[in-house]
PDB file of N, CA and C in Angstrom:
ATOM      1  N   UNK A 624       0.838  -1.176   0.000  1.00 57.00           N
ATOM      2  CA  UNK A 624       0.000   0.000   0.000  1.00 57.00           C
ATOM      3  C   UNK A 624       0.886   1.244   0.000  1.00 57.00           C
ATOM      4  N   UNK A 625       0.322   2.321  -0.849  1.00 70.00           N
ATOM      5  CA  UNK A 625       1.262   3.260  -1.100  1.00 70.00           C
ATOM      6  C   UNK A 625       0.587   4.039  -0.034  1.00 70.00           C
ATOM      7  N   UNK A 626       1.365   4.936   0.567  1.00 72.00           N
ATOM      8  CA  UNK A 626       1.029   5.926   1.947  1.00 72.00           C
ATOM      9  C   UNK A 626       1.931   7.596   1.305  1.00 72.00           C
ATOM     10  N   UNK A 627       1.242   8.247   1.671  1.00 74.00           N
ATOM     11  CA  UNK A 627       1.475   9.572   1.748  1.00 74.00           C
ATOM     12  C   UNK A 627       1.149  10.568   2.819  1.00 74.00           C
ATOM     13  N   UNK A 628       2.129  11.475   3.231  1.00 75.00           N
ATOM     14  CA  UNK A 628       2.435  12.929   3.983  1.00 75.00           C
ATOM     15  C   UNK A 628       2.151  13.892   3.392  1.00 75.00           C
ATOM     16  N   UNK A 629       1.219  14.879   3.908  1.00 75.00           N
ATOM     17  CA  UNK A 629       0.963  16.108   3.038  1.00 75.00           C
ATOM     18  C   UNK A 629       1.724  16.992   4.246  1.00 75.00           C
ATOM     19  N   UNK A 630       2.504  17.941   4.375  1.00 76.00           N
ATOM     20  CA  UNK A 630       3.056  18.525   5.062  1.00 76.00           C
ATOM     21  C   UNK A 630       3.329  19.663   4.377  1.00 76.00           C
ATOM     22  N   UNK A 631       3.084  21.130   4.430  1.00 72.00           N
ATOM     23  CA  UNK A 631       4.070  22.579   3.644  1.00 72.00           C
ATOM     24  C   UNK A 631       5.356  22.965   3.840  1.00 72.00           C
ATOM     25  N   UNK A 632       5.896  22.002   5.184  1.00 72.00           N
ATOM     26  CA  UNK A 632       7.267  22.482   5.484  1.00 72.00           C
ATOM     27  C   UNK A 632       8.179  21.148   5.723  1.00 72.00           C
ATOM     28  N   UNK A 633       7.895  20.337   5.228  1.00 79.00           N
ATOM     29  CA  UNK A 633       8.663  19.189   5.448  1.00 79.00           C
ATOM     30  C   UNK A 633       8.639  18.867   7.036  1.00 79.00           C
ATOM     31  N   UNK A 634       9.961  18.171   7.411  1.00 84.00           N
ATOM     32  CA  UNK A 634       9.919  17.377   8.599  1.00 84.00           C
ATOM     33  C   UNK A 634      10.226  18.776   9.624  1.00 84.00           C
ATOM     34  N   UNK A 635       9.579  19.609  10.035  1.00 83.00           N
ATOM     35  CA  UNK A 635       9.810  20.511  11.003  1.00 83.00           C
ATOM     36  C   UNK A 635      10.113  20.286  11.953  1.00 83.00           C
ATOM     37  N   UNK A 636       9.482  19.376  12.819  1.00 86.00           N
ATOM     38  CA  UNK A 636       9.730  18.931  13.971  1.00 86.00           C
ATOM     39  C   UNK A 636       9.757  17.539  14.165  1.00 86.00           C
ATOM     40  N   UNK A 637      10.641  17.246  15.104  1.00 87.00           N
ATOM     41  CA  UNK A 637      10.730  15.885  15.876  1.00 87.00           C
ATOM     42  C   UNK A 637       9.837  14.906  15.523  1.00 87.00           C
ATOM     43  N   UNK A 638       8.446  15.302  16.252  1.00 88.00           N
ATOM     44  CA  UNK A 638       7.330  14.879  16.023  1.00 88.00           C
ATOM     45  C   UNK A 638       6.733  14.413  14.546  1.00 88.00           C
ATOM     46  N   UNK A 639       6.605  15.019  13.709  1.00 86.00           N
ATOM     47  CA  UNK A 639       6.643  15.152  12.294  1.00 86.00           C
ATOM     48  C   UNK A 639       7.121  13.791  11.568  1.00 86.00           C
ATOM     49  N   UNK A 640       8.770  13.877  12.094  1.00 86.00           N
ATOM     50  CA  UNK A 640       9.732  12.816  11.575  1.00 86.00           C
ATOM     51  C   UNK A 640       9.192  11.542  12.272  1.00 86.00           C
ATOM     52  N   UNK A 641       8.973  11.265  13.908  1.00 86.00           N
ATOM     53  CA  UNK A 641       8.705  10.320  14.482  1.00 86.00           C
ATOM     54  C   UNK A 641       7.474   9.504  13.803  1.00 86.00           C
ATOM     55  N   UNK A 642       6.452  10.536  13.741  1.00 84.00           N
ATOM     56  CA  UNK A 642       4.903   9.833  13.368  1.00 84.00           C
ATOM     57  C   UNK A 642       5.303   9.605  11.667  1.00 84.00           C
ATOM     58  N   UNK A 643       5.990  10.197  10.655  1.00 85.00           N
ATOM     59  CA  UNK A 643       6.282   9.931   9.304  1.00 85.00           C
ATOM     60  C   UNK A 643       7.233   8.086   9.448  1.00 85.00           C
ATOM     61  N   UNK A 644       7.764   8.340  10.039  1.00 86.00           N
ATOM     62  CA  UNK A 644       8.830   7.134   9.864  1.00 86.00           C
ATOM     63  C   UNK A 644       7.683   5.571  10.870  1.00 86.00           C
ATOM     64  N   UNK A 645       6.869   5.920  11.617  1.00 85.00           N
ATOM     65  CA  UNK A 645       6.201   5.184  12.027  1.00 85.00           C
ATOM     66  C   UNK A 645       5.224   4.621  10.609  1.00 85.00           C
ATOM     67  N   UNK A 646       4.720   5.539   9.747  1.00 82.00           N
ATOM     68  CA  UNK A 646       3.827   5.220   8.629  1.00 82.00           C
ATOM     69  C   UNK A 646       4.787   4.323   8.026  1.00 82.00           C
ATOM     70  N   UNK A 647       6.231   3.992   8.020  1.00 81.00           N
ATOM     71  CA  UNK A 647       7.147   3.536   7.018  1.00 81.00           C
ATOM     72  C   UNK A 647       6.897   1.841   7.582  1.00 81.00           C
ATOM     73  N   UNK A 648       6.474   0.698   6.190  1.00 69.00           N
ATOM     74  CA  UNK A 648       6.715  -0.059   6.772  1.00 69.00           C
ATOM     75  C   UNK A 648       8.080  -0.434   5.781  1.00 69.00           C
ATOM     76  N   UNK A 649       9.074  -1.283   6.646  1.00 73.00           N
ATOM     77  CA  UNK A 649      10.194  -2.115   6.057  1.00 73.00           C
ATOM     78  C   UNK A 649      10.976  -1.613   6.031  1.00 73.00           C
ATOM     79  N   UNK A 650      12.034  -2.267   4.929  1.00 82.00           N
ATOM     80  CA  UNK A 650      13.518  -1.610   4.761  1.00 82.00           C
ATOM     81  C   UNK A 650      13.632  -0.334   3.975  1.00 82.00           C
ATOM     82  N   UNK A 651      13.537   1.161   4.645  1.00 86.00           N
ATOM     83  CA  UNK A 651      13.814   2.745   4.207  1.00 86.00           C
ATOM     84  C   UNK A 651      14.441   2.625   2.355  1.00 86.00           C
ATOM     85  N   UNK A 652      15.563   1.261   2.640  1.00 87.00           N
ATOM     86  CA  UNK A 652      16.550   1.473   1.901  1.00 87.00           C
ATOM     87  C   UNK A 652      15.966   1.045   0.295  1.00 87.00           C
ATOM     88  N   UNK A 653      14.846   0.678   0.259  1.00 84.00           N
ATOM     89  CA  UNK A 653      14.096  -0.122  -1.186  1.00 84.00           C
ATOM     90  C   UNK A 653      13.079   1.067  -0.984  1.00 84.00           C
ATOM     91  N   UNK A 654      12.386   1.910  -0.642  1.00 83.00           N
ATOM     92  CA  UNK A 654      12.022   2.817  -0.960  1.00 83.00           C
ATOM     93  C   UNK A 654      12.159   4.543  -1.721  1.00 83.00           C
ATOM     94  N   UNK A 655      11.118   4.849  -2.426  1.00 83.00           N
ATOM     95  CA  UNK A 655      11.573   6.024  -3.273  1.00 83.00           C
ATOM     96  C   UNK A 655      10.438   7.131  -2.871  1.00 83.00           C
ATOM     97  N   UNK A 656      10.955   8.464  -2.891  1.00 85.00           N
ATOM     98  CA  UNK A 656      10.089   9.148  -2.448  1.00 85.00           C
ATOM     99  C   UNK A 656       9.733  10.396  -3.325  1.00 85.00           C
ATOM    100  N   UNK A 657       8.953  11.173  -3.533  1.00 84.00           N
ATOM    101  CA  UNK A 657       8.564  12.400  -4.523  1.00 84.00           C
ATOM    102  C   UNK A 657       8.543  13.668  -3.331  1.00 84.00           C
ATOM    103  N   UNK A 658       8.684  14.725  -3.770  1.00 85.00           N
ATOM    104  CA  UNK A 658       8.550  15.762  -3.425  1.00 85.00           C
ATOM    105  C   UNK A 658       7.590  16.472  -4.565  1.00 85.00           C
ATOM    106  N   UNK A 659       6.281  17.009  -4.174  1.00 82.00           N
ATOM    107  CA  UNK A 659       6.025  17.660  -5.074  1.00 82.00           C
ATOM    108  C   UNK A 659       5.599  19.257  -4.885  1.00 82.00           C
ATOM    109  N   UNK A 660       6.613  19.756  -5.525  1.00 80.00           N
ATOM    110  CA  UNK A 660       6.854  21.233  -5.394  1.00 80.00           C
ATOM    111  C   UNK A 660       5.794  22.359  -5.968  1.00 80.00           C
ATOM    112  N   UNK A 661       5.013  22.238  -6.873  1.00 72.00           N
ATOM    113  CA  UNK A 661       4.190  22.565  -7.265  1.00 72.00           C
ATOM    114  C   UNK A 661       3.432  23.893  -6.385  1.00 72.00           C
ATOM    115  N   UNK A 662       3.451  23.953  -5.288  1.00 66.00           N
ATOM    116  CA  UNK A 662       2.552  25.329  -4.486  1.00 66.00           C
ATOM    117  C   UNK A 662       3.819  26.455  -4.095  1.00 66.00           C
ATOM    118  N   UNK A 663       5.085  25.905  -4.573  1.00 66.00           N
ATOM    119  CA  UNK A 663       6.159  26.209  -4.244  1.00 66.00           C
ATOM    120  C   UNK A 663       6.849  27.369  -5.435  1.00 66.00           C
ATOM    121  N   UNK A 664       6.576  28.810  -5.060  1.00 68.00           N
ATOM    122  CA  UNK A 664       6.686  29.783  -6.081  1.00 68.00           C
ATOM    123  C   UNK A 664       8.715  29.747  -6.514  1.00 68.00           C
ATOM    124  N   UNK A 665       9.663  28.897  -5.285  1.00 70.00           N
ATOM    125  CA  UNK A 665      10.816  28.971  -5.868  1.00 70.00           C
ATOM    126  C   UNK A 665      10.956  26.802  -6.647  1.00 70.00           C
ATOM    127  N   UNK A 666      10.238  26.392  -6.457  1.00 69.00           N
ATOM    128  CA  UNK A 666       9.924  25.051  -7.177  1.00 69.00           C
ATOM    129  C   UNK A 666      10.739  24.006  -5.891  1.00 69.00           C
ATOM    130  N   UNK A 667      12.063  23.394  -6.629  1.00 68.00           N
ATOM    131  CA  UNK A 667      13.060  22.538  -6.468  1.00 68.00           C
ATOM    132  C   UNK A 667      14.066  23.495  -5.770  1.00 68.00           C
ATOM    133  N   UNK A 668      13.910  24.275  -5.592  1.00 75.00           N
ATOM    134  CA  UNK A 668      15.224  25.276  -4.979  1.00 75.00           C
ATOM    135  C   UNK A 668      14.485  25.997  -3.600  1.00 75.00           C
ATOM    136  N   UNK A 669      13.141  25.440  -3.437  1.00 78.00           N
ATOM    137  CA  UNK A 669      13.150  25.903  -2.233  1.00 78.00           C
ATOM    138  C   UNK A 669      13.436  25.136  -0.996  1.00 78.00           C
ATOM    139  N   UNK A 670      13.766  25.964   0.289  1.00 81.00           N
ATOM    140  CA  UNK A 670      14.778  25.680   1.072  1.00 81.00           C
ATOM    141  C   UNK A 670      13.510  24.616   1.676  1.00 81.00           C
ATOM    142  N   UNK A 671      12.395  24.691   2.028  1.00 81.00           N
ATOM    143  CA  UNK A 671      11.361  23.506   2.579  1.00 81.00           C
ATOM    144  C   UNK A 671      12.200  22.297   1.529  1.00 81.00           C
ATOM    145  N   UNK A 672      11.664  22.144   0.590  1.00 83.00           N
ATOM    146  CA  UNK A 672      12.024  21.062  -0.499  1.00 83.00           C
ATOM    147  C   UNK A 672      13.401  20.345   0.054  1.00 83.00           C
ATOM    148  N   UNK A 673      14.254  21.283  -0.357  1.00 87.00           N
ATOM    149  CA  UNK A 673      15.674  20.848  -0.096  1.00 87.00           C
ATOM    150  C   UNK A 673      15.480  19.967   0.686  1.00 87.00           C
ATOM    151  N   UNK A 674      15.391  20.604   2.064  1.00 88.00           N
ATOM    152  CA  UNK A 674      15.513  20.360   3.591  1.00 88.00           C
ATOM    153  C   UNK A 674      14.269  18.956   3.711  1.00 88.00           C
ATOM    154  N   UNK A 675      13.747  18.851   3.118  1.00 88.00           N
ATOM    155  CA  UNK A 675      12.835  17.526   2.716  1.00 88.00           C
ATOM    156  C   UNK A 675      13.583  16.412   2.368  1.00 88.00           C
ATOM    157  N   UNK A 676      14.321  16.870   1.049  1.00 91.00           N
ATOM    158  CA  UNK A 676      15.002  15.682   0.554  1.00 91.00           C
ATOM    159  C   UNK A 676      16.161  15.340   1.520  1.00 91.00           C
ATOM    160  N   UNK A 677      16.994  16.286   1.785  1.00 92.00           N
ATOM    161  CA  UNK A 677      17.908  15.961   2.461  1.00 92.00           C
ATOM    162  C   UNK A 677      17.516  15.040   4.140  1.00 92.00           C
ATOM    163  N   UNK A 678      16.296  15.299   4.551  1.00 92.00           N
ATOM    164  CA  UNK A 678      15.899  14.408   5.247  1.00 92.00           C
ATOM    165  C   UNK A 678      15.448  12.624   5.278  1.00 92.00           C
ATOM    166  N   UNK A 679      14.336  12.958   3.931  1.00 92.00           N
ATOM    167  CA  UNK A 679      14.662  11.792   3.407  1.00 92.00           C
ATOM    168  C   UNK A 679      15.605  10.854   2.829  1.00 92.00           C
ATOM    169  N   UNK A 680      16.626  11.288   2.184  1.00 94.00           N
ATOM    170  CA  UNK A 680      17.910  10.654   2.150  1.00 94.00           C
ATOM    171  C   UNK A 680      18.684  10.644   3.268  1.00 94.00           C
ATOM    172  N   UNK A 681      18.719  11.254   4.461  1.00 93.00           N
ATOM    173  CA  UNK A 681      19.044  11.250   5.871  1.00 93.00           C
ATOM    174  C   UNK A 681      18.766   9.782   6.459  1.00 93.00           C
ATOM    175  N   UNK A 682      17.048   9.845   5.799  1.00 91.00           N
ATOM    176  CA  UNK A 682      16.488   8.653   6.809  1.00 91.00           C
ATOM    177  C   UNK A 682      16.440   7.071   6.479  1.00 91.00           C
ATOM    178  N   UNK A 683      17.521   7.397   4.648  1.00 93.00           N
ATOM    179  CA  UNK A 683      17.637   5.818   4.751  1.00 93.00           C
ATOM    180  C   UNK A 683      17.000   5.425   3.167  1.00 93.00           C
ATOM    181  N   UNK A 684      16.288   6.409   2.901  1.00 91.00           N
ATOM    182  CA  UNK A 684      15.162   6.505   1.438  1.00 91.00           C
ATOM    183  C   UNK A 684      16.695   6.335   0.128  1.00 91.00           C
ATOM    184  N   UNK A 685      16.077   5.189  -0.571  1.00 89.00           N
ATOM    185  CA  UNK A 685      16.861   5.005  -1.781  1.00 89.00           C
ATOM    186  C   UNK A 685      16.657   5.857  -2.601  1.00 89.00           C
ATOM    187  N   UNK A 686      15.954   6.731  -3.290  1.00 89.00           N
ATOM    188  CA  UNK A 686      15.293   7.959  -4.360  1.00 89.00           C
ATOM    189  C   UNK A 686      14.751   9.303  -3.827  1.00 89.00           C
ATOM    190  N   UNK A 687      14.905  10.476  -3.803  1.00 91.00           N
ATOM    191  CA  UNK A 687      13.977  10.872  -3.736  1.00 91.00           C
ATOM    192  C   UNK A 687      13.828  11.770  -4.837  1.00 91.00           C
ATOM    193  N   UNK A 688      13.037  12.164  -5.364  1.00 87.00           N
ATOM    194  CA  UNK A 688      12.607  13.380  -6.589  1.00 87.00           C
ATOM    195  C   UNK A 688      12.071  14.466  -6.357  1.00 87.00           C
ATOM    196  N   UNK A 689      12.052  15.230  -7.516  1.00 86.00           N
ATOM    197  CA  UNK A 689      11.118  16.560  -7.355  1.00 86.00           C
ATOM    198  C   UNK A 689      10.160  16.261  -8.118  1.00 86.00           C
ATOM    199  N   UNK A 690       9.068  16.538  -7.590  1.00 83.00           N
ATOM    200  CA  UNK A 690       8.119  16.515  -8.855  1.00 83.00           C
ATOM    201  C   UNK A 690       7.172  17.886  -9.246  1.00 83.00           C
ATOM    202  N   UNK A 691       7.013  18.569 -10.101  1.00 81.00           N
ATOM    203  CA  UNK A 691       6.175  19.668 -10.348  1.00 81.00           C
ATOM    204  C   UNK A 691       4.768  19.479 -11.075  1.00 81.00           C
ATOM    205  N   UNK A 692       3.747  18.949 -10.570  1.00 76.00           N
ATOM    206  CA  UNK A 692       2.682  18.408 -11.603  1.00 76.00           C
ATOM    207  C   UNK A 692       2.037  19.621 -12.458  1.00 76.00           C
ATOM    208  N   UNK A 693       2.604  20.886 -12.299  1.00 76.00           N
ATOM    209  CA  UNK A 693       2.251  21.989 -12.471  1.00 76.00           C
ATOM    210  C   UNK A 693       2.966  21.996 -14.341  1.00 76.00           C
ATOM    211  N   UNK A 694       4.134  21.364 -14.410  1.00 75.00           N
ATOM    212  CA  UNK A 694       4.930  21.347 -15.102  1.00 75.00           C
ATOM    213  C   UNK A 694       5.265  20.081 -16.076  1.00 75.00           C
ATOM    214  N   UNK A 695       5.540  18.976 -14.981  1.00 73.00           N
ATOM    215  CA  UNK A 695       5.589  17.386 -15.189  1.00 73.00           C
ATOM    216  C   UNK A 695       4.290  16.645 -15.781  1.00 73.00           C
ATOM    217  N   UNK A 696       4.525  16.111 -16.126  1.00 72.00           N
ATOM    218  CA  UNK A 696       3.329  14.970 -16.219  1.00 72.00           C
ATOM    219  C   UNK A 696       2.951  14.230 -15.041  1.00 72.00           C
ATOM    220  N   UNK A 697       1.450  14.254 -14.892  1.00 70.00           N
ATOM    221  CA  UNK A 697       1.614  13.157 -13.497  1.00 70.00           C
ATOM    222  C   UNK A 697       1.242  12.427 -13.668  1.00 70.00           C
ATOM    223  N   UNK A 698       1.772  11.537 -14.311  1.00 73.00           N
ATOM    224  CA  UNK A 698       2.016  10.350 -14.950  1.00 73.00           C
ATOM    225  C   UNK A 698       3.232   9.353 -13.829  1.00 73.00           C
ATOM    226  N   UNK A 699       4.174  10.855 -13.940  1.00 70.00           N
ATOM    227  CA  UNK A 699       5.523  10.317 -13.432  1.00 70.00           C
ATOM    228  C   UNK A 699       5.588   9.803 -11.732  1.00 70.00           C
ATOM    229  N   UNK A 700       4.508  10.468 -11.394  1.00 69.00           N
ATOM    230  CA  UNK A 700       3.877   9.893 -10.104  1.00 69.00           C
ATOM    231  C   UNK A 700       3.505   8.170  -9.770  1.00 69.00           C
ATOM    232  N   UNK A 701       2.746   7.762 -11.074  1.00 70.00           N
ATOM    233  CA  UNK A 701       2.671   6.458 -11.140  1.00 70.00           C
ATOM    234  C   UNK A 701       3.832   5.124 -10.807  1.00 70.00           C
ATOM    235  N   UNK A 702       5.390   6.211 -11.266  1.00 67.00           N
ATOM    236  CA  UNK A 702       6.692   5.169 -11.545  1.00 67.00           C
ATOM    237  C   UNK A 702       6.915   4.879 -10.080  1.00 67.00           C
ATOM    238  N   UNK A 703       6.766   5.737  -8.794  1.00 59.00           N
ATOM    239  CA  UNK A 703       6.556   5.527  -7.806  1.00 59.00           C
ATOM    240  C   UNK A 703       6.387   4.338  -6.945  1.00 59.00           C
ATOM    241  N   UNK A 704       4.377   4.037  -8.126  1.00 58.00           N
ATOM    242  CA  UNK A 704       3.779   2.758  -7.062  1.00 58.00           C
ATOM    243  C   UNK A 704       4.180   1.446  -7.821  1.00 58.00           C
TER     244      UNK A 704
END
């Protein structure tokens, strides 16, 4: 089952990260994750985003992306599940 976080600022707090990584089942390391930047007037360069990915690759995540459905196809969302 695919699971998703809607969050505007990424992992802000403690809390945030604790209850996100609880939704995680299995090995971090076979998982891929999207960012989708889209409400985000600087896209992929904003510092939320960044600070997203760099968390998720922090926490063990094999992929993570940007995605802009504003821009992208969301299609590319599908390669995901």
């Amino acid at each position: 089952m695919n699971k998703i976080l809607l969050t505007s600022n990424g992992f802000f707090t403690d809390l945030i990260k604790q209850q996100f990584l609880q939704l995680i089942d299995g090995d971090l390391s076979n998982i891929k994750a999207t960012i989708i930047t889209t409400a985000s007037h600087k896209k992929q360069n904003n510092r939320f985003a960044m600070k997203a990915k760099e968390d998720l690759l922090g926490f063990g995540f094999k992929r993570v992306d940007f995605n802009d459905i504003e821009f992208d196809k969301p299609e590319l969302l599908e390669k995901l599940m």
